[in-house]
Short mmCIF file of C-alpha atoms in Angstrom, two decimals:
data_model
loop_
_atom_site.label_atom_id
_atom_site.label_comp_id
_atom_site.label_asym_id
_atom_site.label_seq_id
_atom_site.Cartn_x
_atom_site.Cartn_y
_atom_site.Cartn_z
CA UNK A 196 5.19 27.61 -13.68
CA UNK A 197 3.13 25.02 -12.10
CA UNK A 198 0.93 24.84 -14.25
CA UNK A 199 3.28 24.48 -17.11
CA UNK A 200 4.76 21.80 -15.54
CA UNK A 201 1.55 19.88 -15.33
CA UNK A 202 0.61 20.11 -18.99
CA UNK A 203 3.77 18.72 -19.74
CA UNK A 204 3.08 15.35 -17.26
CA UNK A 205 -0.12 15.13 -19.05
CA UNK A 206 1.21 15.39 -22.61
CA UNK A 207 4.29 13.24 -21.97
CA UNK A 208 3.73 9.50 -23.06
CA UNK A 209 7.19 8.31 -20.87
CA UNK A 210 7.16 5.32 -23.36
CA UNK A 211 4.77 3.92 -21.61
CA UNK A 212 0.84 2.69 -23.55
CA UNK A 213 -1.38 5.57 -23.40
CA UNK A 214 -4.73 5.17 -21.85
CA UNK A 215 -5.81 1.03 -22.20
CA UNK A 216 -6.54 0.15 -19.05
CA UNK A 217 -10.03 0.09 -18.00
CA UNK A 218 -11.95 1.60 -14.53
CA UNK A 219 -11.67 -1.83 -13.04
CA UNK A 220 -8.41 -2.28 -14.13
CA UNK A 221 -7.15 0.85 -12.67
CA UNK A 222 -8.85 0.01 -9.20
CA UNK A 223 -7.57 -3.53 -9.39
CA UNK A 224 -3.91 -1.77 -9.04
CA UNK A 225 -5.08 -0.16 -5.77
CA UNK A 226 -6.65 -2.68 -4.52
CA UNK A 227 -3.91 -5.05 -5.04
CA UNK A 228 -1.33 -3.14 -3.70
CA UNK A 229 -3.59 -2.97 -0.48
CA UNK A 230 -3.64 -6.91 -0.46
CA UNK A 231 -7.27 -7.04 1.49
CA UNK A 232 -7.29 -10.82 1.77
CA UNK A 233 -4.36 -10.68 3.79
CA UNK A 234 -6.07 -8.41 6.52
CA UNK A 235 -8.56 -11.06 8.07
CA UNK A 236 -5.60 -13.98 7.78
CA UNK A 237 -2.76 -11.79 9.61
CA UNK A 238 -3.44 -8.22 10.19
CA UNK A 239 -6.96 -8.31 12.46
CA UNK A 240 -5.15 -10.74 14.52
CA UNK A 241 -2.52 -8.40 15.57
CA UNK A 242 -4.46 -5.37 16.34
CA UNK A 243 -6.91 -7.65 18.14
CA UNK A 244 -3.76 -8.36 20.29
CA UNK A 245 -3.36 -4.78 20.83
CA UNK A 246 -7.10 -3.78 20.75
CA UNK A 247 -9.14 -5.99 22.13
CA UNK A 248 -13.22 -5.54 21.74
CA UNK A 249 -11.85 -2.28 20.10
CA UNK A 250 -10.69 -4.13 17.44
CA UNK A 251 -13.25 -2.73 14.79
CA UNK A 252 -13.32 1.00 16.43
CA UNK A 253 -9.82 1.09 15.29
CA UNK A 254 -10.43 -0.12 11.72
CA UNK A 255 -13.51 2.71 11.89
CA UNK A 256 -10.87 5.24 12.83
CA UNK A 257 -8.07 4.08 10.37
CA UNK A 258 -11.15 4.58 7.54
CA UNK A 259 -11.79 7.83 8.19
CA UNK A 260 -7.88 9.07 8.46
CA UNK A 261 -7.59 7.45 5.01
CA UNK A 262 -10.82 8.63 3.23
CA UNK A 263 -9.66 12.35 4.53
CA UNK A 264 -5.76 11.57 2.62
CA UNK A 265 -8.04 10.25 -0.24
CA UNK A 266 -10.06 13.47 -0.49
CA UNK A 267 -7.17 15.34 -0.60
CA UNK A 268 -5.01 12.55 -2.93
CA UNK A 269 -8.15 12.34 -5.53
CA UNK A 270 -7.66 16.27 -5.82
CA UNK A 271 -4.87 16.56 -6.68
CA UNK A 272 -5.58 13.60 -9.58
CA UNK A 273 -8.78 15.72 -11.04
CA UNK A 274 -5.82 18.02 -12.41
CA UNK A 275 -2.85 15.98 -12.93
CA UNK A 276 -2.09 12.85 -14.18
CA UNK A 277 1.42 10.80 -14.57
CA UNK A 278 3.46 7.97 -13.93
CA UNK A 279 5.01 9.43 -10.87
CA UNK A 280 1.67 9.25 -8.43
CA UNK A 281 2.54 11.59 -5.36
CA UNK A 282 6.13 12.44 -6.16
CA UNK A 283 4.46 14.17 -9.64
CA UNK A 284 2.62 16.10 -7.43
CA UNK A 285 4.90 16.72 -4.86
CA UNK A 286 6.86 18.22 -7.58
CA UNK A 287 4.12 20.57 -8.64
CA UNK A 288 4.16 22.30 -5.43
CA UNK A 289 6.32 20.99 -2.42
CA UNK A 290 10.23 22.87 -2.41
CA UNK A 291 12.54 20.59 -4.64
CA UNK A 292 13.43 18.76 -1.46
CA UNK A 293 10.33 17.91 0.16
CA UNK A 294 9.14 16.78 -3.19
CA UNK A 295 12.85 14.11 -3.14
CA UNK A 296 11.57 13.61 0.43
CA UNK A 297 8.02 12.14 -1.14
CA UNK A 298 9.81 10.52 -3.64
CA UNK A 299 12.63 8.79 -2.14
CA UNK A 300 10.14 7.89 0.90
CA UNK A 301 7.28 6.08 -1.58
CA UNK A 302 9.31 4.17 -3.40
CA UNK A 303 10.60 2.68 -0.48
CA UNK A 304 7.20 2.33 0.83
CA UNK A 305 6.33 0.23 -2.67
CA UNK A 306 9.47 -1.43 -2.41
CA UNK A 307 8.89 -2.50 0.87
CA UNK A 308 5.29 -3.46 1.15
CA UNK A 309 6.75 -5.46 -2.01
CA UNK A 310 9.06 -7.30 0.53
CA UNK A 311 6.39 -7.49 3.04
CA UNK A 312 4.18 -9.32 1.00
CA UNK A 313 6.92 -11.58 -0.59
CA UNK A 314 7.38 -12.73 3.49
CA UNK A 315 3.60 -13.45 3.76
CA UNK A 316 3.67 -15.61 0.35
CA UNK A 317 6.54 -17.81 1.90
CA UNK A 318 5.07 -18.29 4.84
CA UNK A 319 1.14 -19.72 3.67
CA UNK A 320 2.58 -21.59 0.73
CA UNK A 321 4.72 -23.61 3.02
CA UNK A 322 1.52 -23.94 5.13
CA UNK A 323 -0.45 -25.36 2.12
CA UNK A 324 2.60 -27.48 1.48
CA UNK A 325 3.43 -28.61 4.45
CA UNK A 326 -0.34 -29.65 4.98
CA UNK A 327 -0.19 -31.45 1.22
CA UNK A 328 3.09 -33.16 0.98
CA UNK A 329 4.52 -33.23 4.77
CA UNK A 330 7.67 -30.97 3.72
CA UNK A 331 8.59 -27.43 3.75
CA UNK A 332 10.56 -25.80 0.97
CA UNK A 333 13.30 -23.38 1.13
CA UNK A 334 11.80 -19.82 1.67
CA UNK A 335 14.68 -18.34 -0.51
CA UNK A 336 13.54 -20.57 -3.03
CA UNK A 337 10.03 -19.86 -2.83
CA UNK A 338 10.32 -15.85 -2.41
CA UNK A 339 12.60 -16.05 -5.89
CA UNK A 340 9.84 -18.00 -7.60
CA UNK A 341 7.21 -15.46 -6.56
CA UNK A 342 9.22 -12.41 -7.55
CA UNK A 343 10.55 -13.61 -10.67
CA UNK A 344 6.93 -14.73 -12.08
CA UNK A 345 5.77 -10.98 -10.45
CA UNK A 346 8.70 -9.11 -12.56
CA UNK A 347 7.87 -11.50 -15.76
CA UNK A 348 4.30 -10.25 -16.16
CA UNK A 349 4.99 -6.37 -15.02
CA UNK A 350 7.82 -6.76 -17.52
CA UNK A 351 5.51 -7.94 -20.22
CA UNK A 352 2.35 -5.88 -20.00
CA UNK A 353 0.16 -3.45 -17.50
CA UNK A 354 -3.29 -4.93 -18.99
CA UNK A 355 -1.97 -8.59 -18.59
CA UNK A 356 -1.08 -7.54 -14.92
CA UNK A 357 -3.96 -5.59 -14.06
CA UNK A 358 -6.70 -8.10 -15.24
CA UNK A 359 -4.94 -10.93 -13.22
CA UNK A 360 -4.58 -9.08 -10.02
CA UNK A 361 -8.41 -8.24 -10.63
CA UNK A 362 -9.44 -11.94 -10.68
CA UNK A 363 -7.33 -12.79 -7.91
CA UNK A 364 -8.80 -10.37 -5.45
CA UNK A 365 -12.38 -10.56 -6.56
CA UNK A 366 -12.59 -14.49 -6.02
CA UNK A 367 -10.42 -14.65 -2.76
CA UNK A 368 -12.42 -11.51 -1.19
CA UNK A 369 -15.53 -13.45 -2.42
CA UNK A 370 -14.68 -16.31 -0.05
CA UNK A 371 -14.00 -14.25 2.97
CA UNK A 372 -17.27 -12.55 2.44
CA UNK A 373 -19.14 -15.67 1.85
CA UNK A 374 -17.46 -17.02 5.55
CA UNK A 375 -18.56 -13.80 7.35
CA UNK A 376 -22.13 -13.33 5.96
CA UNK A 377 -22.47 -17.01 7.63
CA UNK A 378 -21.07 -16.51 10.90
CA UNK A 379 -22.76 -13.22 11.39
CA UNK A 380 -26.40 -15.08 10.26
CA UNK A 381 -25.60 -18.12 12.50
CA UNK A 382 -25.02 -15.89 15.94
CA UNK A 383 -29.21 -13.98 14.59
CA UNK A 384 -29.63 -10.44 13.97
CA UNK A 385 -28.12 -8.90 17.24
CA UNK A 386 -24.96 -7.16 18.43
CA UNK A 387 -22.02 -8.37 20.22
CA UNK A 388 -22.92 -6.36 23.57
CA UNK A 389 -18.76 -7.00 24.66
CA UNK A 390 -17.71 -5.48 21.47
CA UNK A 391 -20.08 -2.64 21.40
CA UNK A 392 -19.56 -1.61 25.08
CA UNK A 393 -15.15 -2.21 23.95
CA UNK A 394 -14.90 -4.23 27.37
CA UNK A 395 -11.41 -3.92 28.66
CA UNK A 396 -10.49 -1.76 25.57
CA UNK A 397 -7.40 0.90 26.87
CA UNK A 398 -6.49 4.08 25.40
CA UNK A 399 -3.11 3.18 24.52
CA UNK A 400 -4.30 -0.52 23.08
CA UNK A 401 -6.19 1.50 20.80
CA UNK A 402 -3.66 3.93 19.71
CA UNK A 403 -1.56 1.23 19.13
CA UNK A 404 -4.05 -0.83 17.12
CA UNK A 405 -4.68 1.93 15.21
CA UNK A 406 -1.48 2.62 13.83
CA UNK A 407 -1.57 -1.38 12.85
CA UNK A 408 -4.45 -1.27 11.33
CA UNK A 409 -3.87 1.46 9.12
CA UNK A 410 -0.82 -1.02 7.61
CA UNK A 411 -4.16 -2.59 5.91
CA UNK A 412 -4.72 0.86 3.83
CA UNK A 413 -1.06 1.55 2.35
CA UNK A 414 -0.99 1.74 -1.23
CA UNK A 415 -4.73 2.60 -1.44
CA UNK A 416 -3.29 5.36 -3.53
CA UNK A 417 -1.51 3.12 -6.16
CA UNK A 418 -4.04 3.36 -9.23
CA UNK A 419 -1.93 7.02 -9.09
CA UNK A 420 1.24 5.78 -10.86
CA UNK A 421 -1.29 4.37 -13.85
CA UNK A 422 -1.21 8.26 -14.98
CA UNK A 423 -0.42 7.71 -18.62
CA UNK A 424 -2.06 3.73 -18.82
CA UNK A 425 -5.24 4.49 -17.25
CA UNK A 426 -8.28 4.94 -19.71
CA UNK A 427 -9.86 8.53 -18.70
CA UNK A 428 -6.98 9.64 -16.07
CA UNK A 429 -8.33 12.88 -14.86
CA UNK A 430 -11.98 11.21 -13.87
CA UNK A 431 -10.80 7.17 -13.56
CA UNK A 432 -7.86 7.40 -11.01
CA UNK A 433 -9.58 10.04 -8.54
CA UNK A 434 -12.69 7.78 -8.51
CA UNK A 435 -10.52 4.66 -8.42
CA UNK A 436 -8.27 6.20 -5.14
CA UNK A 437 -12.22 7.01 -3.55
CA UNK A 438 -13.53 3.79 -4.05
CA UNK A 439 -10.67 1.78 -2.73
CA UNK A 440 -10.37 3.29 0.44
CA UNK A 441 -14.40 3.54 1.17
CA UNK A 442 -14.72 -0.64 0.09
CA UNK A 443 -11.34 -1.33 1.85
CA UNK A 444 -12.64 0.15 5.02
CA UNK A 445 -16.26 -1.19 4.96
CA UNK A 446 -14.58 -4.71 4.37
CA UNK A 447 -11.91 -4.61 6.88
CA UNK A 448 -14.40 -3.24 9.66
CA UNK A 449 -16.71 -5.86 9.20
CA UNK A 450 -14.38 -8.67 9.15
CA UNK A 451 -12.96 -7.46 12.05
CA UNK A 452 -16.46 -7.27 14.15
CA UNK A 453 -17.25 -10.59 12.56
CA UNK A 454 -13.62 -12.35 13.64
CA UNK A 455 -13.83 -10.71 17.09
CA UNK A 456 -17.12 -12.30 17.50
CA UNK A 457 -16.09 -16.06 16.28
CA UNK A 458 -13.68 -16.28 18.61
CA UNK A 459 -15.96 -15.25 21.07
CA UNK A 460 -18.19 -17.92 20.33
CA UNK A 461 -15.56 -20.57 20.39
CA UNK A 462 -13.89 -18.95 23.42
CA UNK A 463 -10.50 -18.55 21.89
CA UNK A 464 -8.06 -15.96 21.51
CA UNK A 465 -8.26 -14.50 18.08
CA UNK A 466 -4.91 -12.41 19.55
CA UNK A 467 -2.70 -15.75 19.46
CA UNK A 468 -4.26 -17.31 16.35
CA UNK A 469 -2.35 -18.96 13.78
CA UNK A 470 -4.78 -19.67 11.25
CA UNK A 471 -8.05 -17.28 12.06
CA UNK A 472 -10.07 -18.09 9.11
CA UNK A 473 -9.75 -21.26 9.47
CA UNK A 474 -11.49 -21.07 12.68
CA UNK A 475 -14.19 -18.91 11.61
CA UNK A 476 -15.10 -20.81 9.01
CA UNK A 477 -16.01 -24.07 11.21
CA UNK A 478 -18.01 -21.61 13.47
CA UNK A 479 -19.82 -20.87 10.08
CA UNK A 480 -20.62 -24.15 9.40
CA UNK A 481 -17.87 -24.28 6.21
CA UNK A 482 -14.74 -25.58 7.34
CA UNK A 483 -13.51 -26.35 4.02
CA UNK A 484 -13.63 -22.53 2.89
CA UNK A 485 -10.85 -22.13 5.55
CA UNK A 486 -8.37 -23.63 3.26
CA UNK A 487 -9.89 -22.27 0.48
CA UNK A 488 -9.30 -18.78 2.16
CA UNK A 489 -5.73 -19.75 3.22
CA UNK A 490 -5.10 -20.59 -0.77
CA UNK A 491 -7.28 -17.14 -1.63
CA UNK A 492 -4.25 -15.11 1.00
CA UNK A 493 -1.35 -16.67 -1.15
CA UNK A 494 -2.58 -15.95 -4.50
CA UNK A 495 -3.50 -12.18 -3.07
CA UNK A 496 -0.25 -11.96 -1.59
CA UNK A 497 1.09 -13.28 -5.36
CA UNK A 498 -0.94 -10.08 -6.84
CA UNK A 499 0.14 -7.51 -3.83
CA UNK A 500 4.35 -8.93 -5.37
CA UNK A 501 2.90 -7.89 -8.56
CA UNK A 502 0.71 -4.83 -7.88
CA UNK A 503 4.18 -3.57 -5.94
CA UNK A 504 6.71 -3.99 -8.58
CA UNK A 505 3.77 -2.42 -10.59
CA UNK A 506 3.91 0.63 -9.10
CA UNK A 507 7.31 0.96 -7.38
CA UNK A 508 8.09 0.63 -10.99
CA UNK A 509 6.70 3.73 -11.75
CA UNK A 510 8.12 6.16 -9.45
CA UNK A 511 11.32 4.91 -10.19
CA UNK A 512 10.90 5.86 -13.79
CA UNK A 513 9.55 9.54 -12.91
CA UNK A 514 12.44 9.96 -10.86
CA UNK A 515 14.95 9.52 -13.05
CA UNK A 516 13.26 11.83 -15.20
CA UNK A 517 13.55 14.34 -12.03
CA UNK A 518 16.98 13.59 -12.10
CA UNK A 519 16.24 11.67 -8.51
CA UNK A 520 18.07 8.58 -9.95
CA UNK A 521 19.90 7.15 -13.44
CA UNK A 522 18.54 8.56 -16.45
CA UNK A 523 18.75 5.21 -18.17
CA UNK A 524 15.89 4.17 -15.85
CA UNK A 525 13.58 6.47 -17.88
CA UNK A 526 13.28 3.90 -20.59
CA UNK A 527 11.05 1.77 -21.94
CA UNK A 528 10.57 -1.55 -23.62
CA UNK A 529 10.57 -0.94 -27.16
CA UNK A 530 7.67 -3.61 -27.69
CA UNK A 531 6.47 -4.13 -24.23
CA UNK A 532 6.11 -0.43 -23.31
CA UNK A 533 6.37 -1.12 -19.56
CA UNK A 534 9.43 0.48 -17.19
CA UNK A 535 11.65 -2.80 -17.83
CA UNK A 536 14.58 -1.17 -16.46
CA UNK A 537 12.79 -0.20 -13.46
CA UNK A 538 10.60 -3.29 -13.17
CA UNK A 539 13.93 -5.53 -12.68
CA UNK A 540 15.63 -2.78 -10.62
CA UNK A 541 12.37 -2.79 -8.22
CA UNK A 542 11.53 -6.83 -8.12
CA UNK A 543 14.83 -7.24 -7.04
CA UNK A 544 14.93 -4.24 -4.68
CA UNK A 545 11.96 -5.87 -3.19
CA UNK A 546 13.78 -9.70 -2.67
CA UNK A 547 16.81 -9.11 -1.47
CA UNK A 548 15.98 -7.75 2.10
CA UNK A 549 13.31 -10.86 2.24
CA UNK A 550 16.16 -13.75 1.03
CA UNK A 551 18.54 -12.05 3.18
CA UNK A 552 16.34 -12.48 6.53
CA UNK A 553 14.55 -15.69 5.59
CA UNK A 554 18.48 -17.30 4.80
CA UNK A 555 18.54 -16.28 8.54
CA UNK A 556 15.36 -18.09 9.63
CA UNK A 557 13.32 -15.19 9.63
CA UNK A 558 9.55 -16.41 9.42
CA UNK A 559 7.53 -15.52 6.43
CA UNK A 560 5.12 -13.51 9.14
CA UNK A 561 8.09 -11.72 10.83
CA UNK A 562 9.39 -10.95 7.71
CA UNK A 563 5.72 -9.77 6.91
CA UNK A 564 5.02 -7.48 10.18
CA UNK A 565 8.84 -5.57 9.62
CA UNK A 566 8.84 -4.50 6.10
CA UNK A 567 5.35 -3.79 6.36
CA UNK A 568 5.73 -1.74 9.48
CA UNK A 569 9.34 -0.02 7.70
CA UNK A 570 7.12 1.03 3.92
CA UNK A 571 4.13 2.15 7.03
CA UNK A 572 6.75 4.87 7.60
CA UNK A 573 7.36 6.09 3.71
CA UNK A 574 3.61 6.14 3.13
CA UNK A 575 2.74 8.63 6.00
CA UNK A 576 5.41 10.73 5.34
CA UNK A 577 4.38 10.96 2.08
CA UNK A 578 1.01 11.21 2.55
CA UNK A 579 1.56 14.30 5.57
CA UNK A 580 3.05 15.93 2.63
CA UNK A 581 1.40 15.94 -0.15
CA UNK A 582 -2.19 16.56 2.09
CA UNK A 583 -0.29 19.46 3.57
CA UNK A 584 0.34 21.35 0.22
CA UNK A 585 -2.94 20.59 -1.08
CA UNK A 586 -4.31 24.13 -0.54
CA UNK A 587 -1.48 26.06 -2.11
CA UNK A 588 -1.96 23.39 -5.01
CA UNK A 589 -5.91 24.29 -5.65
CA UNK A 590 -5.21 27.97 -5.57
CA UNK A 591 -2.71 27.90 -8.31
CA UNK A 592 -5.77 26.55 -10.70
CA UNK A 593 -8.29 28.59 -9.20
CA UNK A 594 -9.82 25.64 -7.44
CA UNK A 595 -9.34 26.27 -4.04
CA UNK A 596 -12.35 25.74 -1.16
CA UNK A 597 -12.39 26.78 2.51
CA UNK A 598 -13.70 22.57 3.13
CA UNK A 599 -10.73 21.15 1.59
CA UNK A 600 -8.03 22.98 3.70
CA UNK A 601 -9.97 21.71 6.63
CA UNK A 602 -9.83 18.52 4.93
CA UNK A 603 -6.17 18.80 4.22
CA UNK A 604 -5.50 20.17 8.16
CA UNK A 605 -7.11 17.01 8.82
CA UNK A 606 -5.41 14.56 7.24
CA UNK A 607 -2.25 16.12 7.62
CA UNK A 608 -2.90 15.84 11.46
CA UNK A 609 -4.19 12.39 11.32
CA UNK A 610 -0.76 11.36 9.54
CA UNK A 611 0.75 13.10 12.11
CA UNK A 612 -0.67 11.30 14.58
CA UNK A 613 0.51 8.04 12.91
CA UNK A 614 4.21 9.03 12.57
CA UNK A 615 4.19 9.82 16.25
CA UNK A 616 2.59 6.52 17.15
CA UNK A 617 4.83 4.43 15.23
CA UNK A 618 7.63 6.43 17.39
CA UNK A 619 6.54 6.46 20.61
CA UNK A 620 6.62 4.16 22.85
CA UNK A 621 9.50 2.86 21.20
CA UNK A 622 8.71 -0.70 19.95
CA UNK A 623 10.81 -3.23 21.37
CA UNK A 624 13.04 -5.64 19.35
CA UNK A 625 13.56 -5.60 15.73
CA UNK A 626 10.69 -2.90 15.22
CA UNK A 627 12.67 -0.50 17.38
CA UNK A 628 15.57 -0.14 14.99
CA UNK A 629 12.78 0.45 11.68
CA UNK A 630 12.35 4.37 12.55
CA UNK A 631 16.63 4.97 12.55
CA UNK A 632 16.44 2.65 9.09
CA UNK A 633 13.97 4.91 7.49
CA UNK A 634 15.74 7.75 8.78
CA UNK A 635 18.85 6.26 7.34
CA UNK A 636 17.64 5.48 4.05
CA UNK A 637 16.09 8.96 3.82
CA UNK A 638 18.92 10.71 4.72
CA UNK A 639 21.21 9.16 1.82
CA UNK A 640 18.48 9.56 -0.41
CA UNK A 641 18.57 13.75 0.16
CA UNK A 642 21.88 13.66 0.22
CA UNK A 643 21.82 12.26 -3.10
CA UNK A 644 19.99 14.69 -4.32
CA UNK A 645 22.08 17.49 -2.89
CA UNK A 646 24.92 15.99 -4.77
CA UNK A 647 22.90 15.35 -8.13
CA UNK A 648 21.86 19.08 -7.50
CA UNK A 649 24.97 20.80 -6.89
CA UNK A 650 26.52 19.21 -10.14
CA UNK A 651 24.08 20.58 -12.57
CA UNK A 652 24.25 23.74 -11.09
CA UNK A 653 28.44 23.23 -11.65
CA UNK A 654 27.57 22.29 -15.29
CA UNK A 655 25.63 24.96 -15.69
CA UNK A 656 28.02 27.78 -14.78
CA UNK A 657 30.74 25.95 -16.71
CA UNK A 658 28.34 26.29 -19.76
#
């Protein structure tokens, strides 16, 4: 049965262009989601706060949690390949309701990473703005702009939006890298002793960190819902879901040694800092690459809008051929062949929680560290899940290996591990009420599918 239901995800076109996107293209879809330029600008800073010299053992940790869910993620893509990333899946091996569970909880997880990076593009363009004309614009006004131009291109075409999200990261990574290799050769070929020793690290500021710092990773896993687009599925996506965690993790644990270290050198607190690279770039001797790098995190955070919408997209579509949501989100543009239905339903799905909080004065970075911390929630879920059933899922096709349920135990209990850290100890303010909004949102989404359920099984006794 499973294995039916496979073949027919692989032979199913969905409307969408079969197999034009290149390797890079598919990885540039990962990587965008992932928006790395926006980890050394605003994400290192906070788990600094929380982590101290132990800033970079945390990113080490958060690597290895994430290559494990990739080992177990790029299985699962050797065999199957579809629009639907993990729900498809899910669906291939979970119960019917843990698979709406996955479903319901990654699109929100797209949707609101979408919104999280939609709050960080408000926030640097007024920056540059600000710093260039003496004004700030409304943050309604920019957050439209930046969805509507996202929802344009994934509207048009996947090759249009995957080459432009690959030249967007590749140049503004490029900087960072550029700024770190010349810090790290100014300060001479020696370690930071503090760092390496974690001097006034705790146990819980590391726990802590590391749940933040794996909010760097999410949607790692993205080049998934580029099933039917990607050129080569079976071999591209599983590579493409490998190599984005192994070069997100290298990159975010250097940058993190490296910013630790600048501020060391300047004897600041990299904790408090509003503009980090900024800073690290005068220790290196190239102030001017700070703004450069400030420009390089709003055009990622432009392709993270996109790479989002991209994806969320996706699921959507797949689940309303699961019968998860309206069937006339299955379509597809006639000419475009994209998920137009679904693009538009996502984009603004993505906006509205952003122009609702920013109308209220929300900040572009508070706006930025909530929905990031609420999609945190869908993706471990999902990915506790789907690592979980991974071993009943390779001995269906014969392909089952003692390592990979160790693997799978592993990465399961690393998720784990996450979920209960986001938890416990409850955060305080606005990030305590995330966990009963999740839990909210999940809840209507089962019980949606209890209804949805219950009705065909009414049609079909009628019939």
């Amino acid at each position: 049965m499973a294995q039916a239901a496979e073949k027919t995800f692989q032979k199913a076109d969905y409307g969408l262009r079969r197999e034009i996107l290149s390797p890079m293209e598919t990885l540039a879809q990962s990587v965008s989601t992932m928006a790395p330029t926006t980890t050394p600008a605003a994400t290192i800073p906070l788990v600094c706060a929380l982590a101290g010299n132990g800033t970079w053992l945390a990113y080490v940790l958060a690597t290895a949690a994430v290559l494990l869910v990739a080992l177990c993620i790029s299985r699962y893509a050797r065999h199957s390949s579809s629009p639907g990333s993990l729900y498809s899946y899910a669906s291939l091996t979970l119960p019917p309701w843990l698979s709406a569970t996955v479903a319901w909880s990654l699109l929100l997880a797209y949707v609101a990473t979408g919104s999280s990076v939609i709050g960080g593009f408000y926030h640097y363009a007024n920056l540059l703005l600000r710093d260039a004309t003496g004004h700030v614009y409304s943050a309604v006004l920019l957050a439209t702009l930046v969805t509507s131009v996202s929802i344009g291109i994934a509207y048009r075409d996947v090759k249009i939006s995957a080459r432009l999200m690959l030249w967007i990261e590749a140049a503004s990574v490029s900087v960072i890298v550029i700024v770190v290799a010349l810090l790290l050769v100014r300060h001479g070929w020696h370690w930071d002793g503090v760092q390496l020793h974690l001097e006034s690290m705790t146990g819980s500021g590391l726990r802590l960190g590391l749940v933040l710092a794996l909010f760097s990773f999410v949607g790692f896993e993205s080049a998934t819902t580029l099933g039917s687009e990607a050129r080569d599925p079976l071999h591209t996506i599983p590579g493409a879901v490998i190599q984005s965690a192994v070069l997100a993790g290298a990159f975010f644990t250097v940058c993190a040694y490296a910013e630790v270290l600048g501020f060391h050198t300047v004897g600041q607190d990299l904790g408090t800092s509003q503009a980090p690279m900024y800073v690290l770039a005068s220790v290196g001797g190239v102030p001017v690459l700070g703004l450069l790098i400030d420009v390089g995190a709003l055009v990622s955070l432009f392709a993270g809008t996109l790479a989002c919408i991209t994806a969320a997209a996706r699921v959507l579509m797949q689940m309303a051929h699961g019968g998860l949501a309206h069937g006339s989100l299955r379509n597809t543009h006639a000419r475009n062949q994209t998920p137009s239905r679904a693009v538009v339903i996502t984009g603004i799905a993505a906006l509205l929680p952003v122009a609702l909080l920013a109308a209220r004065g929300a900040s572009g970075l508070d706006v930025y560290g909530w929905m990031g911390s609420l999609a945190t929630y869908g993706f471990i879920v999902a990915y506790a899940l789907i690592c979980v059933a991974l071993p009943r899922y390779l001995r269906d096709r014969g392909a089952y290996r003692r390592g990979m349920q160790i693997v799978s135990w592993l990465a399961g209990l690393a998720m784990l591990l996450a979920l209960v850290g986001n938890f416990y100890p409850v955060p305080a303010g606005p990030y305590g009420k995330l966990p009963y909004i999740y839990l909210a949102y999940l809840t209507a989404g089962l019980l949606w599918f209890a209804i949805r359920g219950r009705r065909k099984d009414t049609a079909f006794t009628q019939t």
